Amino acid sequence: HTLSVLVENKAGVLARVADLFARRGYNIVSLAVAPTNDVGFSRITIVVDVESAPLEQIVKQLFKLINVVEIQELSPEASVERELMIATVRSARDRSQILELVGIFEARILAVSSDRLTVSLEGRPDKIEDFEHLLRQYGIEDVQRTGRIALPKIGRPPVIISS
């Protein structure tokens, strides 16, 4: 499940949210945070594993934190989700196949050496996963993913969860 948590933009809020998950043994699949257009607030996008705890329990615990203002559940059908991945791939003998994948997925080449390529891809989480899976056969040396960010689709009312 993807939760969009609007919080006061104050020092220590992210640490308190992460600590809540750690103390309760809840599994965070993805976590991203950034200020909103209002400098007084930040949005934390959390993808949670509901097998570690029921969603209702997670939401109740989040609302106990004083700096939490609003929580929205964002389903994939009613939201726009994106993630960024940067990967360095060995490319000495398979460079043309890797370049073909880069073209098919509309990725970008960020750096090139004689035996490696660093590529980036922005897109839906499933597109990122597909691209990463295909790159693995060529030997990923290093990879970094941002974690999911999401907003409700325009024209679709978000599911706001109240305390």
PDB file of C-alpha atoms in Angstrom:
ATOM      1  CA  HIS A   1       0.000   0.000   0.000  1.00  0.00           C
ATOM      2  CA  THR A   2       1.163   3.519  -0.770  1.00  0.00           C
ATOM      3  CA  LEU A   3       0.530   6.167   1.879  1.00  0.00           C
ATOM      4  CA  SER A   4       1.012   9.879   1.286  1.00  0.00           C
ATOM      5  CA  VAL A   5       1.570  11.474   4.681  1.00  0.00           C
ATOM      6  CA  LEU A   6       1.428  15.252   4.982  1.00  0.00           C
ATOM      7  CA  VAL A   7       3.526  16.370   7.949  1.00  0.00           C
ATOM      8  CA  GLU A   8       4.712  19.620   9.469  1.00  0.00           C
ATOM      9  CA  ASN A   9       8.099  20.520   8.001  1.00  0.00           C
ATOM     10  CA  LYS A  10      10.034  20.419  11.269  1.00  0.00           C
ATOM     11  CA  ALA A  11      13.299  18.853  12.361  1.00  0.00           C
ATOM     12  CA  GLY A  12      13.005  15.267  13.564  1.00  0.00           C
ATOM     13  CA  VAL A  13       9.625  14.411  11.995  1.00  0.00           C
ATOM     14  CA  LEU A  14      11.065  11.870   9.547  1.00  0.00           C
ATOM     15  CA  ALA A  15      13.102  10.296  12.344  1.00  0.00           C
ATOM     16  CA  ARG A  16       9.952   9.913  14.480  1.00  0.00           C
ATOM     17  CA  VAL A  17       8.058   8.295  11.578  1.00  0.00           C
ATOM     18  CA  ALA A  18      10.923   5.887  10.852  1.00  0.00           C
ATOM     19  CA  ASP A  19      11.275   5.127  14.567  1.00  0.00           C
ATOM     20  CA  LEU A  20       7.569   4.302  14.802  1.00  0.00           C
ATOM     21  CA  PHE A  21       7.933   1.735  12.024  1.00  0.00           C
ATOM     22  CA  ALA A  22      11.084   0.280  13.566  1.00  0.00           C
ATOM     23  CA  ARG A  23       9.621  -0.025  17.089  1.00  0.00           C
ATOM     24  CA  ARG A  24       6.502  -1.761  15.809  1.00  0.00           C
ATOM     25  CA  GLY A  25       8.353  -4.031  13.387  1.00  0.00           C
ATOM     26  CA  TYR A  26       6.498  -2.656  10.349  1.00  0.00           C
ATOM     27  CA  ASN A  27       8.294  -3.183   7.042  1.00  0.00           C
ATOM     28  CA  ILE A  28       8.860  -0.118   4.843  1.00  0.00           C
ATOM     29  CA  VAL A  29       9.254  -1.117   1.202  1.00  0.00           C
ATOM     30  CA  SER A  30       9.961   2.433  -0.010  1.00  0.00           C
ATOM     31  CA  LEU A  31      10.289   5.847   1.619  1.00  0.00           C
ATOM     32  CA  ALA A  32      10.629   9.290   0.014  1.00  0.00           C
ATOM     33  CA  VAL A  33      10.254  12.729   1.563  1.00  0.00           C
ATOM     34  CA  ALA A  34      10.358  16.306   0.271  1.00  0.00           C
ATOM     35  CA  PRO A  35       8.862  19.706   1.056  1.00  0.00           C
ATOM     36  CA  THR A  36       5.544  20.599  -0.572  1.00  0.00           C
ATOM     37  CA  ASN A  37       4.661  23.873  -2.294  1.00  0.00           C
ATOM     38  CA  ASP A  38       3.899  25.200   1.229  1.00  0.00           C
ATOM     39  CA  VAL A  39       7.230  25.480   3.082  1.00  0.00           C
ATOM     40  CA  GLY A  40       5.475  24.627   6.355  1.00  0.00           C
ATOM     41  CA  PHE A  41       4.734  21.065   5.214  1.00  0.00           C
ATOM     42  CA  SER A  42       6.522  18.042   3.768  1.00  0.00           C
ATOM     43  CA  ARG A  43       5.059  14.984   2.082  1.00  0.00           C
ATOM     44  CA  ILE A  44       6.321  11.538   3.016  1.00  0.00           C
ATOM     45  CA  THR A  45       5.456   8.788   0.556  1.00  0.00           C
ATOM     46  CA  ILE A  46       5.638   5.419   2.291  1.00  0.00           C
ATOM     47  CA  VAL A  47       5.088   2.066   0.606  1.00  0.00           C
ATOM     48  CA  VAL A  48       4.278  -0.379   3.377  1.00  0.00           C
ATOM     49  CA  ASP A  49       4.121  -4.146   3.588  1.00  0.00           C
ATOM     50  CA  VAL A  50       0.742  -4.894   5.160  1.00  0.00           C
ATOM     51  CA  GLU A  51       1.807  -8.442   5.956  1.00  0.00           C
ATOM     52  CA  SER A  52       3.928  -7.033   8.784  1.00  0.00           C
ATOM     53  CA  ALA A  53       0.908  -5.170  10.234  1.00  0.00           C
ATOM     54  CA  PRO A  54      -2.642  -4.315   9.135  1.00  0.00           C
ATOM     55  CA  LEU A  55      -2.930  -0.993   7.299  1.00  0.00           C
ATOM     56  CA  GLU A  56      -5.445   0.317   9.842  1.00  0.00           C
ATOM     57  CA  GLN A  57      -2.938  -0.255  12.660  1.00  0.00           C
ATOM     58  CA  ILE A  58      -0.173   1.546  10.763  1.00  0.00           C
ATOM     59  CA  VAL A  59      -2.453   4.538  10.119  1.00  0.00           C
ATOM     60  CA  LYS A  60      -3.575   4.705  13.770  1.00  0.00           C
ATOM     61  CA  GLN A  61       0.044   4.739  14.920  1.00  0.00           C
ATOM     62  CA  LEU A  62       0.980   7.454  12.397  1.00  0.00           C
ATOM     63  CA  PHE A  63      -1.868   9.688  13.572  1.00  0.00           C
ATOM     64  CA  LYS A  64      -0.498   9.465  17.120  1.00  0.00           C
ATOM     65  CA  LEU A  65       2.506  11.471  15.951  1.00  0.00           C
ATOM     66  CA  ILE A  66       1.744  15.133  16.628  1.00  0.00           C
ATOM     67  CA  ASN A  67       3.285  16.419  13.377  1.00  0.00           C
ATOM     68  CA  VAL A  68       1.111  14.259  11.077  1.00  0.00           C
ATOM     69  CA  VAL A  69      -1.532  16.439   9.410  1.00  0.00           C
ATOM     70  CA  GLU A  70      -3.158  14.154   6.815  1.00  0.00           C
ATOM     71  CA  ILE A  71      -2.814  10.643   5.424  1.00  0.00           C
ATOM     72  CA  GLN A  72      -3.983   9.564   1.972  1.00  0.00           C
ATOM     73  CA  GLU A  73      -3.983   6.032   0.626  1.00  0.00           C
ATOM     74  CA  LEU A  74      -2.931   6.133  -3.017  1.00  0.00           C
ATOM     75  CA  SER A  75      -3.979   3.148  -5.099  1.00  0.00           C
ATOM     76  CA  PRO A  76      -2.078   2.595  -8.363  1.00  0.00           C
ATOM     77  CA  GLU A  77      -5.280   3.141 -10.367  1.00  0.00           C
ATOM     78  CA  ALA A  78      -6.039   6.512  -8.764  1.00  0.00           C
ATOM     79  CA  SER A  79      -2.520   7.930  -8.568  1.00  0.00           C
ATOM     80  CA  VAL A  80       0.517   8.865 -10.602  1.00  0.00           C
ATOM     81  CA  GLU A  81       3.557   6.980  -9.277  1.00  0.00           C
ATOM     82  CA  ARG A  82       7.171   7.488 -10.274  1.00  0.00           C
ATOM     83  CA  GLU A  83      10.609   6.277  -9.257  1.00  0.00           C
ATOM     84  CA  LEU A  84      14.151   6.968 -10.459  1.00  0.00           C
ATOM     85  CA  MET A  85      16.899   4.390 -10.893  1.00  0.00           C
ATOM     86  CA  ILE A  86      20.568   4.933 -11.703  1.00  0.00           C
ATOM     87  CA  ALA A  87      22.655   1.866 -12.551  1.00  0.00           C
ATOM     88  CA  THR A  88      26.210   1.182 -13.653  1.00  0.00           C
ATOM     89  CA  VAL A  89      26.413  -1.821 -15.974  1.00  0.00           C
ATOM     90  CA  ARG A  90      29.415  -3.715 -17.354  1.00  0.00           C
ATOM     91  CA  SER A  91      29.284  -3.215 -21.106  1.00  0.00           C
ATOM     92  CA  ALA A  92      32.556  -4.347 -22.677  1.00  0.00           C
ATOM     93  CA  ARG A  93      31.063  -7.026 -24.952  1.00  0.00           C
ATOM     94  CA  ASP A  94      27.309  -6.352 -24.850  1.00  0.00           C
ATOM     95  CA  ARG A  95      27.221  -2.589 -25.333  1.00  0.00           C
ATOM     96  CA  SER A  96      24.899  -2.677 -28.357  1.00  0.00           C
ATOM     97  CA  GLN A  97      22.287  -4.803 -26.539  1.00  0.00           C
ATOM     98  CA  ILE A  98      22.413  -2.515 -23.506  1.00  0.00           C
ATOM     99  CA  LEU A  99      22.040   0.548 -25.752  1.00  0.00           C
ATOM    100  CA  GLU A 100      19.058  -1.127 -27.386  1.00  0.00           C
ATOM    101  CA  LEU A 101      17.422  -1.630 -23.971  1.00  0.00           C
ATOM    102  CA  VAL A 102      18.169   2.003 -23.096  1.00  0.00           C
ATOM    103  CA  GLY A 103      16.347   3.056 -26.271  1.00  0.00           C
ATOM    104  CA  ILE A 104      13.372   0.731 -25.769  1.00  0.00           C
ATOM    105  CA  PHE A 105      12.823   1.910 -22.184  1.00  0.00           C
ATOM    106  CA  GLU A 106      13.577   5.573 -23.006  1.00  0.00           C
ATOM    107  CA  ALA A 107      16.349   5.616 -20.414  1.00  0.00           C
ATOM    108  CA  ARG A 108      19.298   8.012 -20.470  1.00  0.00           C
ATOM    109  CA  ILE A 109      23.025   7.402 -20.574  1.00  0.00           C
ATOM    110  CA  LEU A 110      24.729   9.450 -17.863  1.00  0.00           C
ATOM    111  CA  ALA A 111      28.355   8.280 -18.124  1.00  0.00           C
ATOM    112  CA  VAL A 112      30.440   6.083 -20.422  1.00  0.00           C
ATOM    113  CA  SER A 113      33.811   4.372 -20.082  1.00  0.00           C
ATOM    114  CA  SER A 114      35.473   1.678 -22.157  1.00  0.00           C
ATOM    115  CA  ASP A 115      33.837  -1.137 -20.176  1.00  0.00           C
ATOM    116  CA  ARG A 116      30.889   0.412 -18.294  1.00  0.00           C
ATOM    117  CA  LEU A 117      27.784   2.537 -18.786  1.00  0.00           C
ATOM    118  CA  THR A 118      25.842   4.465 -16.179  1.00  0.00           C
ATOM    119  CA  VAL A 119      22.184   4.764 -17.113  1.00  0.00           C
ATOM    120  CA  SER A 120      19.118   6.336 -15.528  1.00  0.00           C
ATOM    121  CA  LEU A 121      15.435   5.655 -15.909  1.00  0.00           C
ATOM    122  CA  GLU A 122      12.423   7.471 -14.484  1.00  0.00           C
ATOM    123  CA  GLY A 123       9.011   5.885 -14.602  1.00  0.00           C
ATOM    124  CA  ARG A 124       6.383   3.715 -12.992  1.00  0.00           C
ATOM    125  CA  PRO A 125       7.793   1.281 -10.439  1.00  0.00           C
ATOM    126  CA  ASP A 126       6.919  -1.742 -12.618  1.00  0.00           C
ATOM    127  CA  LYS A 127       8.807  -0.226 -15.577  1.00  0.00           C
ATOM    128  CA  ILE A 128      11.854   0.353 -13.349  1.00  0.00           C
ATOM    129  CA  GLU A 129      11.693  -3.248 -12.095  1.00  0.00           C
ATOM    130  CA  ASP A 130      11.455  -4.618 -15.657  1.00  0.00           C
ATOM    131  CA  PHE A 131      14.431  -2.532 -16.812  1.00  0.00           C
ATOM    132  CA  GLU A 132      16.536  -3.515 -13.788  1.00  0.00           C
ATOM    133  CA  HIS A 133      15.686  -7.203 -14.307  1.00  0.00           C
ATOM    134  CA  LEU A 134      16.816  -7.047 -17.958  1.00  0.00           C
ATOM    135  CA  LEU A 135      20.019  -5.146 -17.091  1.00  0.00           C
ATOM    136  CA  ARG A 136      21.008  -7.793 -14.505  1.00  0.00           C
ATOM    137  CA  GLN A 137      21.937 -10.270 -17.252  1.00  0.00           C
ATOM    138  CA  TYR A 138      24.730  -7.870 -18.341  1.00  0.00           C
ATOM    139  CA  GLY A 139      26.108  -7.402 -14.828  1.00  0.00           C
ATOM    140  CA  ILE A 140      24.954  -4.465 -12.752  1.00  0.00           C
ATOM    141  CA  GLU A 141      27.926  -3.176 -10.751  1.00  0.00           C
ATOM    142  CA  ASP A 142      25.955  -0.653  -8.744  1.00  0.00           C
ATOM    143  CA  VAL A 143      22.366   0.460  -8.558  1.00  0.00           C
ATOM    144  CA  GLN A 144      20.418   3.085  -6.623  1.00  0.00           C
ATOM    145  CA  ARG A 145      16.661   3.667  -6.619  1.00  0.00           C
ATOM    146  CA  THR A 146      14.940   6.697  -5.147  1.00  0.00           C
ATOM    147  CA  GLY A 147      11.861   5.015  -3.779  1.00  0.00           C
ATOM    148  CA  ARG A 148       8.345   5.666  -4.958  1.00  0.00           C
ATOM    149  CA  ILE A 149       6.742   9.089  -5.050  1.00  0.00           C
ATOM    150  CA  ALA A 150       3.069   9.526  -5.836  1.00  0.00           C
ATOM    151  CA  LEU A 151       0.219  12.018  -6.079  1.00  0.00           C
ATOM    152  CA  PRO A 152      -3.499  11.495  -6.732  1.00  0.00           C
ATOM    153  CA  LYS A 153      -4.494  11.630 -10.404  1.00  0.00           C
ATOM    154  CA  ILE A 154      -6.133  14.867 -11.469  1.00  0.00           C
ATOM    155  CA  GLY A 155      -9.909  14.528 -11.362  1.00  0.00           C
ATOM    156  CA  ARG A 156      -9.858  11.596  -8.945  1.00  0.00           C
ATOM    157  CA  PRO A 157     -10.614  12.441  -5.338  1.00  0.00           C
ATOM    158  CA  PRO A 158      -7.921  11.072  -3.025  1.00  0.00           C
ATOM    159  CA  VAL A 159      -8.829   8.623  -0.268  1.00  0.00           C
ATOM    160  CA  ILE A 160      -8.147  10.718   2.817  1.00  0.00           C
ATOM    161  CA  ILE A 161      -7.861   8.674   5.975  1.00  0.00           C
ATOM    162  CA  SER A 162      -8.979  10.441   9.120  1.00  0.00           C
ATOM    163  CA  SER A 163      -7.772   9.722  12.617  1.00  0.00           C
TER     164      SER A 163
END
